[in-house]
mmCIF file of C-alpha atoms in Angstrom:
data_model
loop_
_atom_site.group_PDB
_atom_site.id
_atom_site.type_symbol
_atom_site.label_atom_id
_atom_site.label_comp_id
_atom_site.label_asym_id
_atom_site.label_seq_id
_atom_site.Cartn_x
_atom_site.Cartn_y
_atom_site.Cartn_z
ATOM 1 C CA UNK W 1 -22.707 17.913 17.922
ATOM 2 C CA UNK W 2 -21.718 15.445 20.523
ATOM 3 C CA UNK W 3 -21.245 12.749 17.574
ATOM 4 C CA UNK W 4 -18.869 14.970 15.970
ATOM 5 C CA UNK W 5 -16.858 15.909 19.060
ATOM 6 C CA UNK W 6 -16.565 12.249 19.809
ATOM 7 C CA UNK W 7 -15.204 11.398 16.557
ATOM 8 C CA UNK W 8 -12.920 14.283 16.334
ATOM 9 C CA UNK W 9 -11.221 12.326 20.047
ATOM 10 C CA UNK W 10 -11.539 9.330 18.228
ATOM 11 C CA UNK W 11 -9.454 10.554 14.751
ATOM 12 C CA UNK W 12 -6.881 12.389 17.488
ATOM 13 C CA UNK W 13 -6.162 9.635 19.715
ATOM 14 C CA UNK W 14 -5.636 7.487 16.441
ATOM 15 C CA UNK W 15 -3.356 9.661 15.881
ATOM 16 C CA UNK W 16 -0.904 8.476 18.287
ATOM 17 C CA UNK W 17 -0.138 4.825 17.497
ATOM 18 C CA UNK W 18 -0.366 5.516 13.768
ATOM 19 C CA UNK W 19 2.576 7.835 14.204
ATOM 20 C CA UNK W 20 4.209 5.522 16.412
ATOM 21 C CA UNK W 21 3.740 3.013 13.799
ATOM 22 C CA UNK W 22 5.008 5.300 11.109
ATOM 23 C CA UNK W 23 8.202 5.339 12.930
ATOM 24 C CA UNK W 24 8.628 1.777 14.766
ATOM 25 C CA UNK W 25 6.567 -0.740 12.543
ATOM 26 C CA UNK W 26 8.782 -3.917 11.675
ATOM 27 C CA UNK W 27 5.948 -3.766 8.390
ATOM 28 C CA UNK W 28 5.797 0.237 7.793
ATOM 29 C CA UNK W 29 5.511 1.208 4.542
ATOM 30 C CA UNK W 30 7.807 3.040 2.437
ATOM 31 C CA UNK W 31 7.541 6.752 2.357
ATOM 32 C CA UNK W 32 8.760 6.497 -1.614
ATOM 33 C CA UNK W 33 6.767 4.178 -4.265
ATOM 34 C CA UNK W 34 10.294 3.500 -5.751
ATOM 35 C CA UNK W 35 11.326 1.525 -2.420
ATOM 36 C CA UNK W 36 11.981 -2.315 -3.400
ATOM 37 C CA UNK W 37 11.083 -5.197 -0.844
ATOM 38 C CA UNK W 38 13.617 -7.899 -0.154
ATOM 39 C CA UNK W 39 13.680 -10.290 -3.665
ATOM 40 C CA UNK W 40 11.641 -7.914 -5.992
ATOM 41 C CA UNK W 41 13.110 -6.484 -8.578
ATOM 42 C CA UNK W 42 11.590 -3.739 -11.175
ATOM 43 C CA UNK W 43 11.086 -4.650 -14.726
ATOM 44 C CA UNK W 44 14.194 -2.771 -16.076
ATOM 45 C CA UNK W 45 16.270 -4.311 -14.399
ATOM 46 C CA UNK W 46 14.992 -7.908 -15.225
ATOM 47 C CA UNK W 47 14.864 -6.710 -19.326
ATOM 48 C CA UNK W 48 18.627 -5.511 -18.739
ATOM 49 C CA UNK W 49 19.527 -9.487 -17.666
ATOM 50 C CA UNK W 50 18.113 -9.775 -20.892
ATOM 51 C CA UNK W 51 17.382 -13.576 -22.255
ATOM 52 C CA UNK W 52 18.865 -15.817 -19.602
ATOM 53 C CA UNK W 53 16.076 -15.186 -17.349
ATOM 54 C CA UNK W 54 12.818 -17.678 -16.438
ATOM 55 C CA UNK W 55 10.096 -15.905 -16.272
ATOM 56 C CA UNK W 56 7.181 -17.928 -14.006
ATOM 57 C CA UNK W 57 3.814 -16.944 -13.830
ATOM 58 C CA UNK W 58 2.310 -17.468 -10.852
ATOM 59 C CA UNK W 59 -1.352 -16.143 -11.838
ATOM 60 C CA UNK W 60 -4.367 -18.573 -12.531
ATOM 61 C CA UNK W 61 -4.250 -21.171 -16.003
ATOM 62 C CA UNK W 62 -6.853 -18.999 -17.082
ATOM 63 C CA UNK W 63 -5.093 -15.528 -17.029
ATOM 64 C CA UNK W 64 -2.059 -17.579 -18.369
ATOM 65 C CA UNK W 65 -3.937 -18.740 -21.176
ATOM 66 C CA UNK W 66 -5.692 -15.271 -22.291
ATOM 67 C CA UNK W 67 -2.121 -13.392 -22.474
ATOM 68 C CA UNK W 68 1.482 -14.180 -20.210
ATOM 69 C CA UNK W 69 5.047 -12.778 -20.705
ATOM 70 C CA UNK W 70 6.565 -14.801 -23.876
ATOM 71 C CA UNK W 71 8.419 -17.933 -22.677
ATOM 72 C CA UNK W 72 6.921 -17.899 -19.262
ATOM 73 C CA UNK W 73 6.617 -20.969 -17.374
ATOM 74 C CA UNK W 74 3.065 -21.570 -15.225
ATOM 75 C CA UNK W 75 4.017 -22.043 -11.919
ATOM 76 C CA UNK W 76 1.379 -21.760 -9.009
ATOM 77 C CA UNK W 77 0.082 -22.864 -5.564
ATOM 78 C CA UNK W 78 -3.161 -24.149 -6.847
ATOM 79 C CA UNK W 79 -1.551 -26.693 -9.645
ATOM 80 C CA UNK W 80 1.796 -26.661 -8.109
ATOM 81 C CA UNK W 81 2.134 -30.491 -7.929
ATOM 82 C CA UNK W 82 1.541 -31.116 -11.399
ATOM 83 C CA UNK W 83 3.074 -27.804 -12.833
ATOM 84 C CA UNK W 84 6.880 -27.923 -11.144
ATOM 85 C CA UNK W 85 8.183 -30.944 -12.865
ATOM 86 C CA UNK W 86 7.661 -28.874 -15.928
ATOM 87 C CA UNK W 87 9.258 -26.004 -14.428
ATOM 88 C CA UNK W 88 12.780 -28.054 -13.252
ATOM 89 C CA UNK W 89 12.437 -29.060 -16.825
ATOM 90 C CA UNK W 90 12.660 -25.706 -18.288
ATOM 91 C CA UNK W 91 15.320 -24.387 -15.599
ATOM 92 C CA UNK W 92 19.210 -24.588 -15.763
ATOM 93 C CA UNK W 93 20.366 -24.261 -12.617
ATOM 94 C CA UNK W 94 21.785 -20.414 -11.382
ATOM 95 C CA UNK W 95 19.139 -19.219 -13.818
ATOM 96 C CA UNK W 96 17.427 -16.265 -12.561
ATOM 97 C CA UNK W 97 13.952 -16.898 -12.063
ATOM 98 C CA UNK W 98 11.693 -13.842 -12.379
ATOM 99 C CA UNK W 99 8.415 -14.967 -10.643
ATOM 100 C CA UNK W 100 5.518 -12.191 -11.109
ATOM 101 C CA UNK W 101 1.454 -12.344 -10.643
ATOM 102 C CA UNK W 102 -1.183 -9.736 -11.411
ATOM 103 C CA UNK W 103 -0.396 -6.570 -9.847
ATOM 104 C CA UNK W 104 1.429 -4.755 -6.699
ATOM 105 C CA UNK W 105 -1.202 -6.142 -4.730
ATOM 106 C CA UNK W 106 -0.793 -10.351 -5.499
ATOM 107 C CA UNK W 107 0.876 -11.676 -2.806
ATOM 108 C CA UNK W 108 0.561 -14.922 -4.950
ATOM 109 C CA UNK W 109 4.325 -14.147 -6.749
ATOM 110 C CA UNK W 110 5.992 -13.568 -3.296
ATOM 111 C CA UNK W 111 4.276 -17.400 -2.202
ATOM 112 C CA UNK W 112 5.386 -19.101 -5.396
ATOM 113 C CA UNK W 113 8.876 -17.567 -4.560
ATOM 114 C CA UNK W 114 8.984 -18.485 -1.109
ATOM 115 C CA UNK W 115 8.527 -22.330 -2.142
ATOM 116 C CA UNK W 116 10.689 -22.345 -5.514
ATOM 117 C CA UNK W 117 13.862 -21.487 -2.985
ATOM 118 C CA UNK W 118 12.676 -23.713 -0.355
ATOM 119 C CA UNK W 119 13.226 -26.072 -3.099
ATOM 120 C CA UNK W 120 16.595 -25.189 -3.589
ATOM 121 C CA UNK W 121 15.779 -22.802 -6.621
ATOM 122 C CA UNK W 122 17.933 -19.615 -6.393
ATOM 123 C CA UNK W 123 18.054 -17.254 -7.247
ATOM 124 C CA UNK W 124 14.234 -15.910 -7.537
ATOM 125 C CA UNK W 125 13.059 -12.643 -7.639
ATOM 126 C CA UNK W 126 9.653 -11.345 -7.649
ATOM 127 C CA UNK W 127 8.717 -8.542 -10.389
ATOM 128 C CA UNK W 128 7.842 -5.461 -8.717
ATOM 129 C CA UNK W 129 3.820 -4.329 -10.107
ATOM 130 C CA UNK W 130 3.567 -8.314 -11.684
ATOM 131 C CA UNK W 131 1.852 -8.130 -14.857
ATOM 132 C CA UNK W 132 0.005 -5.212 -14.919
ATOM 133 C CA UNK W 133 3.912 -3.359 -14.828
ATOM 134 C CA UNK W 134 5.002 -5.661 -17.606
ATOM 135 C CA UNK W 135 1.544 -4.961 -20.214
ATOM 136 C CA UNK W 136 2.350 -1.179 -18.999
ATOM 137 C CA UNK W 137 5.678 -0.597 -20.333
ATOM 138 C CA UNK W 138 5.363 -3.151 -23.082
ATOM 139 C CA UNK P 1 -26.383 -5.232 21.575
ATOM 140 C CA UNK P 2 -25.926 -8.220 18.809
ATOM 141 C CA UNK P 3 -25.677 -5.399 16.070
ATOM 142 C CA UNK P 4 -23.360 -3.365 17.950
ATOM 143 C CA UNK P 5 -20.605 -6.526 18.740
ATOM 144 C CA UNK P 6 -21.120 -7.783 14.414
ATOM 145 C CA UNK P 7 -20.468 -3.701 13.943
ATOM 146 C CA UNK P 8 -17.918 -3.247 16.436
ATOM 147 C CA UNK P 9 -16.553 -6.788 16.508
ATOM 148 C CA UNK P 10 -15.833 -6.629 12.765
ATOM 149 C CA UNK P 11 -14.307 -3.034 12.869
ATOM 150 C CA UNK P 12 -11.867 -4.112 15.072
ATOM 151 C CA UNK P 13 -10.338 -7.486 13.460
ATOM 152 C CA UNK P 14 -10.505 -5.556 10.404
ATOM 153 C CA UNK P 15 -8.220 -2.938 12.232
ATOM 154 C CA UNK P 16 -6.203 -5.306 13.904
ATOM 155 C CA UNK P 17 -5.397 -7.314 10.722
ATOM 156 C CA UNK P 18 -4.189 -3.859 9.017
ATOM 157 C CA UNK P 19 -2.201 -2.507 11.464
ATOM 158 C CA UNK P 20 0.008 -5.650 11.736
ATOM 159 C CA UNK P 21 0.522 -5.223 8.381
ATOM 160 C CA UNK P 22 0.528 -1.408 6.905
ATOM 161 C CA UNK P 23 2.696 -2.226 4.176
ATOM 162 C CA UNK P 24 0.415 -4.806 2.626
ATOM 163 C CA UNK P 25 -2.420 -2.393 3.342
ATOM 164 C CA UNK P 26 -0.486 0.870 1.506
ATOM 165 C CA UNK P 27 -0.289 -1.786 -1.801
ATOM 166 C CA UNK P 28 -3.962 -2.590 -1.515
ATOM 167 C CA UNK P 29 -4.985 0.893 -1.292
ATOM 168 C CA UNK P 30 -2.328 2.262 -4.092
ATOM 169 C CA UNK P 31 -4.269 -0.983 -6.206
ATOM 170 C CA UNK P 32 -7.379 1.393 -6.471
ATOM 171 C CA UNK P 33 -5.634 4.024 -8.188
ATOM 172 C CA UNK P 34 -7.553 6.699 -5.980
ATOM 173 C CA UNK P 35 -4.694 8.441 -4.273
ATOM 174 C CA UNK P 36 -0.864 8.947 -4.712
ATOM 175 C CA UNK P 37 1.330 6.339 -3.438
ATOM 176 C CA UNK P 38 2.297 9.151 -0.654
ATOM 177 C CA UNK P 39 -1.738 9.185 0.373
ATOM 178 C CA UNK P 40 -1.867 5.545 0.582
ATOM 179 C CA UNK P 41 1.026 4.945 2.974
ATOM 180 C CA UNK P 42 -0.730 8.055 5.406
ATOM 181 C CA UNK P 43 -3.592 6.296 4.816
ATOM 182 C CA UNK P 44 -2.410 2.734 5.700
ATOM 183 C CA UNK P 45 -0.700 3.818 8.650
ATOM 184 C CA UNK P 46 -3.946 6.052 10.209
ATOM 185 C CA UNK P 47 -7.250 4.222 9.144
ATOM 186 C CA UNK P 48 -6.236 0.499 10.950
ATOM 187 C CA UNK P 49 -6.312 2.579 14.361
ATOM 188 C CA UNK P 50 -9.475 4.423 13.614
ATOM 189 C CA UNK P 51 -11.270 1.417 12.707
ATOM 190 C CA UNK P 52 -9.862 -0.088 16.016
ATOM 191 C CA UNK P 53 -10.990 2.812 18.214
ATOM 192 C CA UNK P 54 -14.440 2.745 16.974
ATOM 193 C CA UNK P 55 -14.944 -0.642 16.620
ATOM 194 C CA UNK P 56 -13.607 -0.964 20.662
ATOM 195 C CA UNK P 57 -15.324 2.593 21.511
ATOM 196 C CA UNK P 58 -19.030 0.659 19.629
ATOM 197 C CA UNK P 59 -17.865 -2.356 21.792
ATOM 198 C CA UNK P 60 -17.491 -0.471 25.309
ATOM 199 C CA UNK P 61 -20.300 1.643 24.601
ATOM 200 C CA UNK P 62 -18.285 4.683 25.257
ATOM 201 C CA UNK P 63 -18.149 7.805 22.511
ATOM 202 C CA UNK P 64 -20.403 6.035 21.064
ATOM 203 C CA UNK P 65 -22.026 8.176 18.276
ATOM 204 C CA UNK P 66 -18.660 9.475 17.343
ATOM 205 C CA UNK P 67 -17.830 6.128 16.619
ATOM 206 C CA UNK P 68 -20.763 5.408 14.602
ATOM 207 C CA UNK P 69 -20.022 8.255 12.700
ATOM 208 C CA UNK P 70 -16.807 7.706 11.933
ATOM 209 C CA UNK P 71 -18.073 4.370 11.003
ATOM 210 C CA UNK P 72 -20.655 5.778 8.697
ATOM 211 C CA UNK P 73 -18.051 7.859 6.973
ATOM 212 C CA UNK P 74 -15.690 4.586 6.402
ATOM 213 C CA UNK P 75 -18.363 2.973 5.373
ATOM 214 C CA UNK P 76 -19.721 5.299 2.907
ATOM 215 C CA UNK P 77 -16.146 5.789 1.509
ATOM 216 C CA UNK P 78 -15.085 2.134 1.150
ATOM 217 C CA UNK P 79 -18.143 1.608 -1.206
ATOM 218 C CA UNK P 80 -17.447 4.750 -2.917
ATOM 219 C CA UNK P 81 -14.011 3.204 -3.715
ATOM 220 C CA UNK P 82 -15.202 -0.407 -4.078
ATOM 221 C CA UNK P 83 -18.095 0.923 -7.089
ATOM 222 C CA UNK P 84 -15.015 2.857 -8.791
ATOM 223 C CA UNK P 85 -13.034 0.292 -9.052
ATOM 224 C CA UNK P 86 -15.688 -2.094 -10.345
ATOM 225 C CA UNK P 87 -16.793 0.731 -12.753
ATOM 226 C CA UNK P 88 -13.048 0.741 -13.721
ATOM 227 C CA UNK P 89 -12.860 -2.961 -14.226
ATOM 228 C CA UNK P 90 -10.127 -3.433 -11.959
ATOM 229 C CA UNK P 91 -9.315 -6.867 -10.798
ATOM 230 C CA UNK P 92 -8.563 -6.533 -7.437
ATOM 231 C CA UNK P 93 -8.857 -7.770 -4.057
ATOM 232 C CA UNK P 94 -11.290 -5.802 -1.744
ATOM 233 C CA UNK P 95 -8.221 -5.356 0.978
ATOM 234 C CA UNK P 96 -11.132 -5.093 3.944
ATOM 235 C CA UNK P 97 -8.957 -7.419 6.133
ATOM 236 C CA UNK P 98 -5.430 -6.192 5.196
ATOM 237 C CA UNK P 99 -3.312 -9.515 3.842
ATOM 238 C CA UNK P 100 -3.327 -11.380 7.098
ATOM 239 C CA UNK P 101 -7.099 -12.668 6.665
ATOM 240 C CA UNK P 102 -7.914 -13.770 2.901
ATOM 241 C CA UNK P 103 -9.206 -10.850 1.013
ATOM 242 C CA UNK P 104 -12.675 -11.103 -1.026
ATOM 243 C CA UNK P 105 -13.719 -9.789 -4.462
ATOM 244 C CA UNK P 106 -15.240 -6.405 -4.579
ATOM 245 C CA UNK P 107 -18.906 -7.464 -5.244
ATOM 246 C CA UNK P 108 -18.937 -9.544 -1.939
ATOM 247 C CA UNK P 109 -16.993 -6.922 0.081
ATOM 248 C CA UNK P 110 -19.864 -4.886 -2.057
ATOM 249 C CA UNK P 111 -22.838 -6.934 0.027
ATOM 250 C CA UNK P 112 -21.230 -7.060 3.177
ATOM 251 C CA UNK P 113 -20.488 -2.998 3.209
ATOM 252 C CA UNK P 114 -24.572 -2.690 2.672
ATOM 253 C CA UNK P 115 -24.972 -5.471 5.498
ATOM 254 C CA UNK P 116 -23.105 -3.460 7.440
ATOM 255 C CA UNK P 117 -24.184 -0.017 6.328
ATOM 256 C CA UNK P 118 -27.822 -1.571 7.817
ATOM 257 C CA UNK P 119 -27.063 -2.089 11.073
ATOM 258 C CA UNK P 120 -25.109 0.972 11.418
ATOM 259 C CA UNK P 121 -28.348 2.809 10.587
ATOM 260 C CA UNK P 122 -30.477 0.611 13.263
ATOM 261 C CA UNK P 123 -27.675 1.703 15.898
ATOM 262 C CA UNK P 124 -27.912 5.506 14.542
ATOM 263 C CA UNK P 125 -32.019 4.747 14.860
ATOM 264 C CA UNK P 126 -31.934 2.775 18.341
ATOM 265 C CA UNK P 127 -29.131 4.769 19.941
ATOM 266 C CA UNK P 128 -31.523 8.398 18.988
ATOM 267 C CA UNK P 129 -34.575 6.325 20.283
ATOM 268 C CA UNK P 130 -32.814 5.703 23.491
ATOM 269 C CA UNK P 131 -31.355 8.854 23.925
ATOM 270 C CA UNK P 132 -34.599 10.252 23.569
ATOM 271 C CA UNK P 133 -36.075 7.928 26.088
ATOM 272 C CA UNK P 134 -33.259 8.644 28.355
ATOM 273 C CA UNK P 135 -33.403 12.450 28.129
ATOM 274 C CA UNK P 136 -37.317 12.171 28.891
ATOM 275 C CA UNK P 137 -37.136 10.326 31.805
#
């Protein structure tokens, strides 16, 4: 019984920073799944740009190879030396550059983004839900 | 003691590294596909300070068994989610350490849950023990 009381403090005085965090985090979380982070964009948008956009996938050769977005350049951290020259051949500059990975929870699109506009490449957006949202709504 | 700083020790950075980053955590958690987007956030915001006051209450020695309950429980329930999302085939990064440490794959987050789940039990088994001895003296 005294384990339980214990843990029932514990869960209460969690209680307080979580909510403080809830309201004051820099990093909080959106209350709504709809909420876009700075440079993502959802898929419908990206489709309405239509054609003129450069898709980059910034997953592994291997996933590239078994199935990627038609037209999509491979772009990432691990090759990155040997796989940009190919990219600046592909893209005109002002071309938007849709950069996406596996799912919501790659943080390998957002890193390949990062260093395509510290190269001067803009502008770059990051697909919201990667390649799991594009096979979903194929 | 070493059992109780790995437990506690590890509880805590994992807690730490979550809390500094909820957001990440919420799209790790909404990656299982075991709770609304809604559950996730409540979820990402609440269980980084849990596993911090446990892992520092298992540090300090204070509340204690509440803490290795609560441990237990998180325990239990990360491998719960871990085995569906293998049985699911899902792709995904374990999210133990939020996105500031390098997440693993589920089967090694897999091993180190039963590590762990092992010397939560010899703490359960050793704390009772001493209790016991304690409450005889």
């Amino acid at each position: 019984m005294t384990a339980v009381r214990q843990a029932l403090w514990i869960l209460l005085v969690a209680l307080v920073p979580a909510f403080l965090a809830s309201a004051f985090h820099p990093k909080r979380p959106a209350w709504s799944e709809d909420v876009l982070q700075p440079g993502e964009e959802r898929l419908g948008t990206v489709q309405s740009w239509g054609d003129s956009v450069l898709w980059v996938d910034a997953r592994s050769r291997k996933e590239f190879d078994t199935e990627h977005v038609p037209n999509a350049v491979l772009l990432n951290l691990e090759e990155w030396d040997q796989l940009f020259p190919a990219f600046l051949d592909r893209w005109q500059p002002n071309q938007k550059v849709v950069v996406y990975c596996s799912s919501l929870a790659c943080h390998m699109s957002e890193e390949v983004a990062d260093r395509l506009r510290r190269n001067s490449v803009e502008p770059v957006y990051v697909l919201k839900g990667g390649w799991e949202a594009w096979k979903s709504k194929r | 003691m070493a059992c109780r700083v790995i437990l506690g020790g590890l509880f805590l950075i994992a807690g730490v590294t979550k809390a500094y980053d909820p957001a990440g955590f919420a799209t790790e958690i909404q990656n299982y596909h075991l709770v609304p987007w809604l559950g996730g956030v409540l979820l990402s915001l609440f269980l980084p300070w849990v596993e911090i006051f446990a892992g520092g209450a298992l540090l300090l020695k204070r509340f204690e068994q509440g803490a290795l309950l609560l441990i237990s429980a998180m325990l239990i329930a990360y491998c719960a989610a871990l085995i569906s999302a293998m049985a699911r085939g899902l792709n995904i990064d374990c999210g133990c350490f939020g996105r500031l440490i390098s997440s693993t794959g589920i089967a090694w987050a897999l091993v180190r849950n039963a590590g762990l789940m092992i010397l939560t039990g010899i703490l359960w088994i050793f704390g009772k023990a001493s209790g016991q001895a304690s409450s005889e003296k």
